[in-house]
Amino acid sequence: MNFDLINGKPFRLMWSQPDDRLRKSGVGNIFIKNLDKSIDNRALFYLFSAFGNILSCKVVCDDNGSKGYAYVHFDSLAAANRAIWHMNGVRLNNRQVYVGRFKFPEERAAEVRTRDRATFTNVFVKNLGDDMDDEKLKEIFSEYGSIERVKVIRDASGKSKCFGFVRYETHEAAQKSVLDLHGKTIYGKVLHVGRAQKKIERLADLRRRFERLKLKDKSRSPGVPIYIKNLDESIDDEKLKEEFSSFGSISRAKVMTEVGQGKGFGVICFSSFEEATKAVDEMNGHVLGSKPLNVMLGQARHRW
């Protein structure tokens, strides 16, 4: 019955592994990408079962079907190495697939960080004024070198989210702009300027920060809290919860008040780290009411 459909979705059956050290170590786990969307869990299982005993096998999907990548976990490193040796670069349904050793997000983020620090050309800028546009931003940063593209990020209504990106032609120009403009006051605003991070780096940084918070506070309340600053005065508890509910299960949502008036910040508690980091990643800079939000992971020691 492995991979049979239940309510339209394939389910996976595997032997229970009471000792989770093998799973957590990543030994025998491989990553496959550039898969044709016609390849499902069952097809992937039969393709790779020739190389050894498979503990688990999964094609990553969303509502539109396969996302083009998958994971296969063998019971031994030797089996995983055989699969990589024979299948990496092979064409499956006219698509050349990549097959390699599985890497934990922190490991991949470290590789990206090391590589990009020496070669980055894309610069992230935040704390921009509401009236900052692409031309003004380009004028500020063009002093440091030739620019390929400038973009101030805006919401659906066209209002600035107060952050943007500048992409230079050379790494030297990008690095010089970061060194010179970070912390500098432009049009009354103190700019934050740094190397633009990949999404995997941002998530890894958030995870590390969260782990540090856990070590500092063993008596935290259940769930994963995030802080929201720069809230519009019109936002109350219900409105705050409604805006963030699409990211996961919320146990609490609280706008801090004083004499019945909002103090401009609040706290939301999600049920998991993944939900919280997704909310931080997508809602930071999002305009709610009339103000762009500042969203970050919070410490769970507070009692509301």
XYZ file of N, CA, C and O in Angstrom, residues 104-296:
772
model
N 22.328 19.578 5.423
C 21.409 20.276 6.308
C 21.377 21.758 5.945
O 22.367 22.296 5.418
N 20.248 22.439 6.223
C 20.133 23.854 5.854
C 21.278 24.718 6.370
O 21.753 25.602 5.656
N 21.740 24.453 7.589
C 22.833 25.248 8.142
C 24.113 25.077 7.339
O 24.868 26.032 7.133
N 24.347 23.838 6.859
C 25.549 23.569 6.071
C 25.479 24.266 4.716
O 26.449 24.880 4.262
N 24.305 24.180 4.073
C 24.142 24.854 2.782
C 24.250 26.367 2.935
O 24.851 27.053 2.098
N 23.659 26.907 4.018
C 23.718 28.348 4.254
C 25.160 28.803 4.461
O 25.562 29.864 3.972
N 25.949 27.994 5.175
C 27.353 28.341 5.411
C 28.135 28.357 4.100
O 28.986 29.233 3.886
N 27.863 27.408 3.215
C 28.531 27.372 1.915
C 28.176 28.593 1.085
O 29.037 29.219 0.449
N 26.876 28.930 1.067
C 26.427 30.111 0.313
C 27.067 31.371 0.882
O 27.532 32.241 0.137
N 27.089 31.464 2.216
C 27.647 32.654 2.867
C 29.122 32.819 2.543
O 29.580 33.922 2.216
N 29.870 31.735 2.619
C 31.309 31.788 2.338
C 31.571 32.199 0.894
O 32.444 33.032 0.613
N 30.796 31.617 -0.020
C 30.980 31.926 -1.445
C 30.593 33.368 -1.763
O 31.315 34.095 -2.450
N 29.433 33.808 -1.233
C 28.914 35.118 -1.600
C 29.691 36.277 -0.975
O 29.735 37.364 -1.543
N 30.273 36.051 0.196
C 31.025 37.132 0.824
C 32.184 37.581 -0.043
O 32.598 38.744 0.006
N 32.731 36.671 -0.837
C 33.882 36.995 -1.681
C 33.485 37.491 -3.059
O 34.319 38.035 -3.783
N 32.192 37.325 -3.422
C 31.806 37.644 -4.802
C 30.512 38.446 -4.933
O 30.089 38.731 -6.039
N 29.863 38.818 -3.819
C 28.519 39.394 -3.920
C 28.509 40.698 -4.698
O 29.445 41.505 -4.640
N 27.450 40.913 -5.455
C 27.228 42.168 -6.183
C 25.858 42.772 -5.850
O 25.562 43.886 -6.263
N 25.044 42.019 -5.115
C 23.698 42.470 -4.782
C 23.677 43.010 -3.351
O 24.098 42.327 -2.421
N 23.170 44.229 -3.181
C 23.180 44.913 -1.885
C 21.746 45.135 -1.422
O 20.871 45.516 -2.209
N 21.521 44.872 -0.118
C 20.209 45.077 0.496
C 20.223 46.378 1.289
O 21.165 46.649 2.039
N 19.177 47.194 1.130
C 19.079 48.482 1.810
C 17.729 48.557 2.514
O 16.694 48.307 1.898
N 17.733 48.904 3.812
C 16.451 49.079 4.501
C 16.453 50.371 5.322
O 17.465 51.043 5.432
N 15.280 50.684 5.872
C 15.029 51.939 6.592
C 15.045 53.128 5.639
O 15.498 54.230 5.999
N 14.518 52.907 4.432
C 14.379 53.986 3.462
C 13.161 54.835 3.804
O 12.203 54.358 4.401
N 13.185 56.085 3.398
C 12.043 56.961 3.595
C 10.881 56.571 2.696
O 11.062 55.915 1.666
N 9.669 56.965 3.083
C 8.478 56.634 2.297
C 8.535 57.190 0.878
O 7.932 56.633 -0.044
N 9.238 58.299 0.695
C 9.272 58.944 -0.617
C 10.448 58.485 -1.485
O 10.664 58.997 -2.576
N 11.213 57.503 -1.001
C 12.353 57.006 -1.778
C 11.865 56.199 -2.973
O 11.040 55.308 -2.846
N 12.368 56.531 -4.167
C 12.018 55.779 -5.371
C 13.284 55.218 -6.010
O 14.399 55.424 -5.513
N 13.127 54.498 -7.133
C 14.268 53.847 -7.782
C 15.335 54.848 -8.217
O 16.536 54.614 -8.050
N 14.889 55.984 -8.766
C 15.842 56.965 -9.276
C 16.678 57.581 -8.152
O 17.888 57.752 -8.288
N 16.028 57.920 -7.046
C 16.758 58.503 -5.918
C 17.744 57.500 -5.339
O 18.875 57.844 -4.984
N 17.302 56.233 -5.239
C 18.183 55.197 -4.697
C 19.391 54.976 -5.605
O 20.525 54.829 -5.130
N 19.139 55.000 -6.899
C 20.239 54.828 -7.855
C 21.229 55.983 -7.764
O 22.453 55.788 -7.838
N 20.713 57.178 -7.581
C 21.576 58.353 -7.464
C 22.505 58.247 -6.260
O 23.692 58.590 -6.331
N 21.977 57.742 -5.148
C 22.780 57.606 -3.927
C 23.892 56.582 -4.109
O 25.039 56.802 -3.710
N 23.572 55.450 -4.759
C 24.516 54.330 -4.823
C 25.411 54.351 -6.066
O 26.403 53.622 -6.112
N 25.078 55.153 -7.067
C 25.868 55.154 -8.317
C 27.265 55.723 -8.115
O 28.147 55.523 -8.953
N 27.479 56.415 -6.998
C 28.796 56.984 -6.710
C 29.869 55.903 -6.580
O 31.057 56.158 -6.814
N 29.455 54.679 -6.257
C 30.428 53.630 -5.934
C 30.729 52.688 -7.095
O 31.598 51.822 -6.981
N 30.017 52.841 -8.193
C 30.295 51.984 -9.341
C 29.095 51.846 -10.257
O 28.000 52.358 -9.974
N 29.311 51.140 -11.358
C 28.255 50.949 -12.351
C 27.185 50.000 -11.819
O 27.488 48.932 -11.297
N 25.914 50.421 -11.964
C 24.791 49.675 -11.401
C 24.007 48.989 -12.512
O 23.689 49.598 -13.540
N 23.688 47.702 -12.295
C 22.873 46.956 -13.253
C 21.380 47.176 -13.016
O 20.602 47.296 -13.963
N 20.985 47.205 -11.727
C 19.561 47.316 -11.423
C 19.344 47.881 -10.026
O 20.112 47.605 -9.113
N 18.276 48.674 -9.898
C 17.877 49.227 -8.603
C 16.388 48.988 -8.434
O 15.610 49.162 -9.376
N 15.975 48.578 -7.224
C 14.553 48.306 -7.006
C 14.157 48.640 -5.575
O 14.696 48.067 -4.625
N 13.218 49.589 -5.418
C 12.571 49.825 -4.129
C 11.337 48.931 -4.086
O 10.493 48.984 -4.979
N 11.227 48.081 -3.067
C 10.144 47.108 -2.986
C 8.856 47.797 -2.525
O 8.854 48.552 -1.560
N 7.770 47.499 -3.237
C 6.478 48.116 -2.947
C 5.408 47.043 -2.754
O 5.557 45.916 -3.237
N 4.335 47.410 -2.051
C 3.230 46.474 -1.850
C 2.280 46.521 -3.033
O 2.537 47.209 -4.034
N 1.170 45.791 -2.947
C 0.229 45.693 -4.066
C -0.376 47.040 -4.443
O -0.751 47.266 -5.608
N -0.452 47.948 -3.473
C -1.038 49.261 -3.756
C -0.015 50.257 -4.288
O -0.350 51.391 -4.612
N 1.253 49.840 -4.356
C 2.299 50.717 -4.865
C 3.035 51.493 -3.791
O 3.934 52.283 -4.094
N 2.691 51.271 -2.525
C 3.334 51.988 -1.425
C 4.662 51.330 -1.074
O 4.771 50.112 -1.009
N 5.683 52.149 -0.824
C 7.012 51.634 -0.505
C 7.004 50.832 0.790
O 6.358 51.207 1.768
N 7.737 49.695 0.787
C 7.927 48.908 2.003
C 9.175 49.353 2.767
O 9.562 48.737 3.752
N 9.797 50.430 2.272
C 10.954 51.046 2.937
C 12.215 50.192 2.900
O 13.084 50.324 3.755
N 12.306 49.278 1.932
C 13.569 48.580 1.702
C 13.703 48.289 0.211
O 12.726 48.363 -0.548
N 14.915 47.981 -0.206
C 15.142 47.742 -1.632
C 16.469 47.053 -1.883
O 17.182 46.660 -0.933
N 16.820 46.906 -3.169
C 18.035 46.211 -3.571
C 18.770 47.012 -4.649
O 18.143 47.671 -5.484
N 20.086 46.921 -4.605
C 20.941 47.543 -5.620
C 21.908 46.479 -6.114
O 22.613 45.861 -5.306
N 21.919 46.238 -7.419
C 22.844 45.235 -7.969
C 23.899 45.924 -8.819
O 23.583 46.581 -9.813
N 25.161 45.755 -8.414
C 26.289 46.346 -9.127
C 26.847 45.373 -10.166
O 26.565 44.175 -10.126
N 27.677 45.913 -11.042
C 28.354 45.073 -12.029
C 29.548 44.353 -11.425
O 29.926 43.275 -11.888
N 30.148 44.935 -10.380
C 31.343 44.337 -9.783
C 31.182 44.173 -8.271
O 30.457 44.932 -7.617
N 31.890 43.201 -7.741
C 31.887 42.966 -6.296
C 32.528 44.129 -5.555
O 32.075 44.524 -4.467
N 33.577 44.702 -6.132
C 34.299 45.782 -5.464
C 33.390 46.984 -5.213
O 33.423 47.597 -4.133
N 32.550 47.318 -6.200
C 31.635 48.447 -6.042
C 30.599 48.168 -4.956
O 30.286 49.037 -4.133
N 30.080 46.933 -4.951
C 29.083 46.560 -3.947
C 29.684 46.619 -2.550
O 29.068 47.153 -1.609
N 30.880 46.096 -2.389
C 31.537 46.081 -1.084
C 31.834 47.497 -0.594
O 31.637 47.817 0.592
N 32.242 48.352 -1.504
C 32.558 49.737 -1.137
C 31.305 50.472 -0.673
O 31.338 51.236 0.302
N 30.172 50.224 -1.339
C 28.928 50.893 -0.957
C 28.476 50.454 0.435
O 27.990 51.270 1.226
N 28.647 49.177 0.751
C 28.270 48.666 2.072
C 29.128 49.310 3.158
O 28.615 49.767 4.194
N 30.429 49.363 2.928
C 31.347 49.927 3.921
C 31.094 51.405 4.157
O 31.205 51.898 5.284
N 30.718 52.120 3.096
C 30.579 53.570 3.207
C 29.187 54.017 3.652
O 29.043 54.988 4.403
N 28.149 53.310 3.213
C 26.789 53.798 3.436
C 26.085 53.181 4.640
O 25.080 53.729 5.110
N 26.557 52.046 5.130
C 25.894 51.436 6.284
C 26.002 52.349 7.508
O 27.085 52.753 7.913
N 24.851 52.697 8.075
C 24.817 53.584 9.236
C 24.825 55.058 8.896
O 24.764 55.901 9.798
N 24.865 55.379 7.619
C 24.893 56.784 7.198
C 23.476 57.341 7.133
O 22.539 56.653 6.742
N 23.299 58.596 7.505
C 21.983 59.240 7.475
C 21.745 59.870 6.111
O 22.516 60.733 5.659
N 20.685 59.416 5.435
C 20.305 59.933 4.125
C 18.844 60.364 4.189
O 17.979 59.564 4.551
N 18.585 61.614 3.845
C 17.222 62.159 3.892
C 16.572 61.923 5.260
O 15.398 61.570 5.371
N 17.373 62.084 6.314
C 16.839 61.966 7.666
C 16.682 60.550 8.174
O 16.174 60.337 9.289
N 17.114 59.542 7.414
C 16.991 58.140 7.814
C 18.381 57.491 7.909
O 19.209 57.668 7.004
N 18.600 56.730 8.991
C 19.863 55.997 9.127
C 19.740 54.689 8.360
O 18.941 53.816 8.705
N 20.523 54.546 7.302
C 20.400 53.389 6.417
C 21.052 52.144 7.009
O 22.094 52.217 7.662
N 20.430 51.005 6.755
C 21.065 49.708 6.978
C 21.425 49.173 5.597
O 20.547 48.944 4.759
N 22.707 48.981 5.340
C 23.177 48.519 4.028
C 24.054 47.285 4.242
O 24.988 47.313 5.054
N 23.757 46.207 3.542
C 24.544 44.989 3.688
C 24.416 44.095 2.467
O 23.644 44.367 1.550
N 25.198 43.041 2.481
C 25.112 42.049 1.403
C 23.722 41.419 1.412
O 23.212 41.024 2.454
N 23.081 41.331 0.256
C 21.769 40.700 0.154
C 21.927 39.204 0.383
O 22.705 38.536 -0.298
N 21.199 38.683 1.358
C 21.308 37.271 1.700
C 20.332 36.428 0.890
O 19.233 36.878 0.543
N 20.735 35.198 0.610
C 19.819 34.224 0.026
C 18.797 33.817 1.087
O 19.037 33.930 2.284
N 17.653 33.315 0.633
C 16.597 32.924 1.567
C 17.087 31.864 2.551
O 16.764 31.901 3.747
N 17.886 30.919 2.079
C 18.360 29.842 2.959
C 19.249 30.403 4.072
O 19.241 29.920 5.203
N 20.014 31.476 3.766
C 20.831 32.108 4.797
C 19.963 32.777 5.848
O 20.227 32.676 7.046
N 18.922 33.497 5.389
C 18.051 34.193 6.334
C 17.375 33.205 7.277
O 17.285 33.434 8.486
N 16.905 32.083 6.724
C 16.244 31.082 7.562
C 17.213 30.441 8.544
O 16.864 30.169 9.698
N 18.453 30.190 8.076
C 19.453 29.590 8.963
C 19.807 30.548 10.102
O 19.979 30.132 11.251
N 19.911 31.849 9.790
C 20.192 32.840 10.828
C 19.061 32.902 11.841
O 19.291 32.996 13.055
N 17.828 32.858 11.348
C 16.676 32.869 12.248
C 16.664 31.634 13.146
O 16.355 31.716 14.336
N 17.025 30.482 12.557
C 17.046 29.247 13.342
C 18.121 29.315 14.432
O 17.879 28.919 15.578
N 19.298 29.822 14.093
C 20.367 29.950 15.087
C 19.952 30.903 16.207
O 20.210 30.646 17.392
N 19.301 32.001 15.825
C 18.855 32.964 16.818
C 17.822 32.332 17.755
O 17.841 32.537 18.965
N 16.941 31.546 17.159
C 15.913 30.885 17.955
C 16.528 29.876 18.925
O 16.115 29.768 20.084
N 17.548 29.135 18.453
C 18.205 28.163 19.324
C 18.897 28.866 20.494
O 18.901 28.362 21.617
N 19.482 30.036 20.227
C 20.112 30.793 21.308
C 19.076 31.246 22.337
O 19.327 31.223 23.541
N 17.913 31.669 21.842
C 16.838 32.083 22.744
C 16.366 30.918 23.606
O 16.068 31.088 24.786
N 16.307 29.717 23.015
C 15.888 28.540 23.780
C 16.874 28.244 24.898
O 16.483 27.867 26.001
N 18.176 28.392 24.622
C 19.178 28.125 25.640
C 19.101 29.140 26.771
O 19.333 28.814 27.935
N 18.752 30.385 26.429
C 18.680 31.437 27.442
C 17.454 31.279 28.333
O 17.459 31.703 29.472
N 16.403 30.698 27.782
C 15.151 30.673 28.536
C 14.523 29.288 28.496
O 13.764 28.953 27.603
N 14.869 28.459 29.442
C 14.352 27.102 29.499
C 12.900 27.058 29.941
O 12.194 26.083 29.691
N 12.440 28.102 30.589
C 11.074 28.114 31.116
C 10.108 28.880 30.224
O 9.130 29.436 30.703
N 10.401 28.884 28.922
C 9.549 29.648 28.012
C 8.165 29.018 27.903
O 7.993 27.825 28.103
N 7.178 29.813 27.515
C 5.824 29.319 27.301
C 5.746 28.547 26.001
O 6.595 28.712 25.133
N 4.737 27.653 25.820
C 4.646 26.845 24.611
C 4.528 27.706 23.360
O 3.896 28.757 23.368
N 5.131 27.235 22.279
C 5.023 27.943 21.014
C 6.239 28.796 20.723
O 7.159 28.922 21.521
N 6.238 29.391 19.525
C 7.351 30.204 19.054
C 6.859 31.634 18.835
O 6.049 31.881 17.949
N 7.344 32.596 19.640
C 6.832 33.962 19.520
C 7.601 34.793 18.505
O 8.790 34.582 18.269
N 6.915 35.759 17.922
C 7.561 36.775 17.093
C 7.090 38.146 17.578
O 5.975 38.289 18.086
N 7.957 39.139 17.432
C 7.620 40.520 17.767
C 7.243 41.271 16.491
O 7.858 41.076 15.439
N 6.247 42.132 16.597
C 5.868 43.006 15.494
C 5.924 44.434 15.989
O 5.218 44.803 16.932
N 6.789 45.246 15.380
C 6.910 46.648 15.765
C 6.394 47.545 14.638
O 6.171 47.102 13.531
N 6.227 48.820 14.967
C 5.746 49.841 14.033
C 4.308 49.571 13.588
O 3.934 49.792 12.434
N 3.488 49.087 14.529
C 2.081 48.814 14.228
C 1.287 50.099 14.108
O 1.479 51.050 14.869
N 0.372 50.128 13.154
C -0.562 51.240 13.005
C -1.504 51.275 14.220
O -1.845 50.239 14.789
N -1.940 52.470 14.591
C -2.803 52.623 15.770
C -4.139 51.905 15.624
O -4.798 51.574 16.620
N -4.547 51.641 14.363
C -5.850 51.010 14.135
C -5.833 49.499 14.329
O -6.872 48.847 14.321
N -4.643 48.903 14.529
C -4.523 47.445 14.614
C -4.798 46.976 16.049
O -4.165 47.441 17.003
N -5.753 46.055 16.199
C -6.030 45.449 17.497
C -5.664 43.965 17.469
O -5.134 43.463 16.473
N -5.957 43.251 18.565
C -5.581 41.838 18.655
C -6.157 41.012 17.518
O -5.458 40.197 16.895
N -7.445 41.182 17.254
C -8.119 40.376 16.229
C -7.570 40.647 14.840
O -7.361 39.729 14.047
N -7.331 41.928 14.535
C -6.793 42.280 13.223
C -5.386 41.726 13.052
O -5.018 41.223 11.981
N -4.582 41.793 14.114
C -3.222 41.268 14.054
C -3.245 39.766 13.806
O -2.504 39.250 12.960
N -4.089 39.037 14.527
C -4.188 37.596 14.355
C -4.669 37.242 12.956
O -4.158 36.308 12.320
N -5.623 38.000 12.450
C -6.167 37.749 11.110
C -5.100 37.895 10.038
O -4.998 37.082 9.123
N -4.247 38.922 10.162
C -3.213 39.185 9.159
C -2.147 38.102 9.121
O -1.555 37.824 8.087
N -1.887 37.460 10.281
C -0.807 36.472 10.365
C -1.308 35.028 10.361
O -0.503 34.101 10.347
N -2.609 34.821 10.350
C -3.160 33.468 10.492
C -2.843 32.569 9.302
O -2.864 31.347 9.430
N -2.536 33.146 8.137
C -2.251 32.324 6.956
C -0.931 31.571 7.074
O -0.671 30.635 6.311
N -0.073 31.934 8.048
C 1.242 31.305 8.173
C 1.239 30.094 9.094
O 2.222 29.359 9.143
N 0.136 29.880 9.847
C 0.096 28.713 10.710
C -0.839 28.905 11.888
O -1.627 29.860 11.952
N -0.727 27.991 12.825
C -1.600 27.985 13.997
C -1.094 28.984 15.041
O 0.052 28.918 15.478
N -1.961 29.912 15.423
C -1.603 30.963 16.377
C -2.291 30.683 17.711
O -3.518 30.547 17.764
N -1.488 30.590 18.777
C -2.080 30.363 20.097
C -2.430 31.682 20.780
O -3.396 31.760 21.540
N -1.653 32.730 20.492
C -1.920 34.032 21.085
C -1.510 35.149 20.143
O -0.542 35.015 19.398
N -2.256 36.239 20.177
C -1.904 37.448 19.435
C -2.270 38.630 20.320
O -3.408 38.756 20.751
N -1.304 39.490 20.584
C -1.535 40.571 21.534
C -0.869 41.859 21.069
O 0.327 41.890 20.782
N -1.682 42.918 20.962
C -1.156 44.261 20.722
C -0.993 44.939 22.086
O -1.943 44.992 22.876
N 0.189 45.426 22.387
C 0.437 46.062 23.667
C -0.236 47.435 23.705
O -0.104 48.222 22.760
N -0.943 47.707 24.790
C -1.692 48.964 24.902
C -1.353 49.677 26.206
O -0.841 49.088 27.154
N -1.673 50.962 26.207
C -1.511 51.786 27.393
C -2.664 52.782 27.433
O -2.832 53.583 26.503
N -3.484 52.690 28.462
C -4.684 53.519 28.611
C -5.566 53.385 27.367
O -6.041 54.371 26.799
N -5.712 52.134 26.918
C -6.585 51.864 25.781
C -6.017 52.222 24.427
O -6.665 52.027 23.397
N -4.786 52.731 24.377
C -4.152 53.147 23.126
C -3.006 52.206 22.787
O -2.199 51.861 23.651
N -2.952 51.745 21.540
C -1.876 50.863 21.124
C -0.515 51.515 21.258
O -0.344 52.696 20.969
N 0.468 50.736 21.731
C 1.831 51.248 21.928
C 2.719 51.040 20.697
O 3.914 51.338 20.723
N 2.135 50.495 19.630
C 2.896 50.370 18.382
C 3.645 49.066 18.222
O 4.390 48.901 17.261
N 3.456 48.121 19.156
C 4.099 46.816 18.960
C 3.233 45.725 19.579
O 2.337 45.993 20.389
N 3.490 44.487 19.151
C 2.708 43.359 19.625
C 3.493 42.065 19.532
O 4.635 42.036 19.053
N 2.857 40.979 19.974
C 3.487 39.660 19.982
C 2.506 38.631 19.458
O 1.316 38.683 19.767
N 3.010 37.690 18.634
C 2.209 36.564 18.150
C 2.970 35.292 18.470
O 4.196 35.226 18.301
N 2.243 34.258 18.921
C 2.874 32.984 19.257
C 2.380 31.904 18.298
O 1.189 31.590 18.269
N 3.296 31.348 17.479
C 2.973 30.277 16.542
C 3.281 28.923 17.182
O 4.031 28.821 18.156
N 2.725 27.887 16.591
C 2.890 26.551 17.154
C 4.219 25.903 16.769
O 4.638 24.935 17.395
N 4.905 26.409 15.725
C 6.162 25.793 15.298
C 7.150 26.842 14.819
O 6.776 27.951 14.431
N 8.423 26.452 14.829
C 9.488 27.338 14.366
C 9.328 27.656 12.879
O 9.539 28.787 12.443
N 8.943 26.653 12.072
C 8.797 26.859 10.636
C 7.739 27.904 10.328
O 7.915 28.746 9.437
N 6.607 27.854 11.048
C 5.543 28.838 10.839
C 6.027 30.241 11.211
O 5.765 31.211 10.499
N 6.729 30.332 12.341
C 7.211 31.627 12.803
C 8.213 32.239 11.830
O 8.133 33.431 11.497
N 9.170 31.425 11.347
C 10.180 31.959 10.432
C 9.574 32.344 9.092
O 10.006 33.309 8.459
N 8.554 31.613 8.642
C 7.879 31.985 7.406
C 7.184 33.330 7.565
O 7.235 34.178 6.663
N 6.549 33.545 8.706
C 5.887 34.829 8.972
C 6.901 35.968 8.999
O 6.669 37.042 8.432
N 8.046 35.744 9.664
C 9.087 36.761 9.718
C 9.609 37.070 8.328
O 9.764 38.239 7.927
N 9.858 36.034 7.552
C 10.445 36.188 6.228
C 9.524 36.950 5.281
O 9.967 37.780 4.487
N 8.218 36.680 5.350
C 7.288 37.261 4.380
C 6.623 38.552 4.854
O 6.201 39.366 4.034
N 6.520 38.758 6.166
C 5.792 39.931 6.665
C 6.695 41.086 7.075
O 6.208 42.201 7.257
N 7.992 40.852 7.230
C 8.887 41.955 7.564
C 8.921 42.958 6.412
O 9.254 42.611 5.287
N 8.531 44.184 6.673
C 8.446 45.204 5.627
C 7.072 45.328 4.998
O 6.810 46.263 4.247
N 6.178 44.367 5.297
C 4.820 44.415 4.759
C 4.058 45.597 5.363
O 4.118 45.843 6.564
N 3.353 46.346 4.523
C 2.611 47.504 5.004
C 1.255 47.050 5.526
O 0.454 46.450 4.805
N 0.994 47.346 6.806
C -0.273 47.017 7.433
C -0.873 48.304 7.959
O -0.272 48.986 8.797
N -2.075 48.628 7.460
C -2.637 49.936 7.773
C -1.901 50.980 6.971
O -2.012 51.028 5.750
N -1.101 51.793 7.628
C -0.340 52.833 6.926
C 1.156 52.741 7.170
O 1.905 53.609 6.746
N 1.604 51.636 7.862
C 3.016 51.556 8.245
C 3.639 50.220 7.834
O 2.988 49.183 7.918
N 4.926 50.235 7.413
C 5.634 48.972 7.143
C 6.028 48.296 8.450
O 6.561 48.934 9.354
N 5.761 47.005 8.556
C 6.013 46.274 9.790
C 7.491 45.930 9.967
O 8.205 45.669 8.992
N 7.911 45.884 11.219
C 9.226 45.349 11.572
C 8.961 44.065 12.350
O 8.471 44.104 13.477
N 9.259 42.899 11.736
C 8.906 41.605 12.320
C 10.172 40.821 12.614
O 11.054 40.712 11.764
N 10.259 40.259 13.826
C 11.457 39.507 14.216
C 11.074 38.429 15.227
O 10.020 38.500 15.858
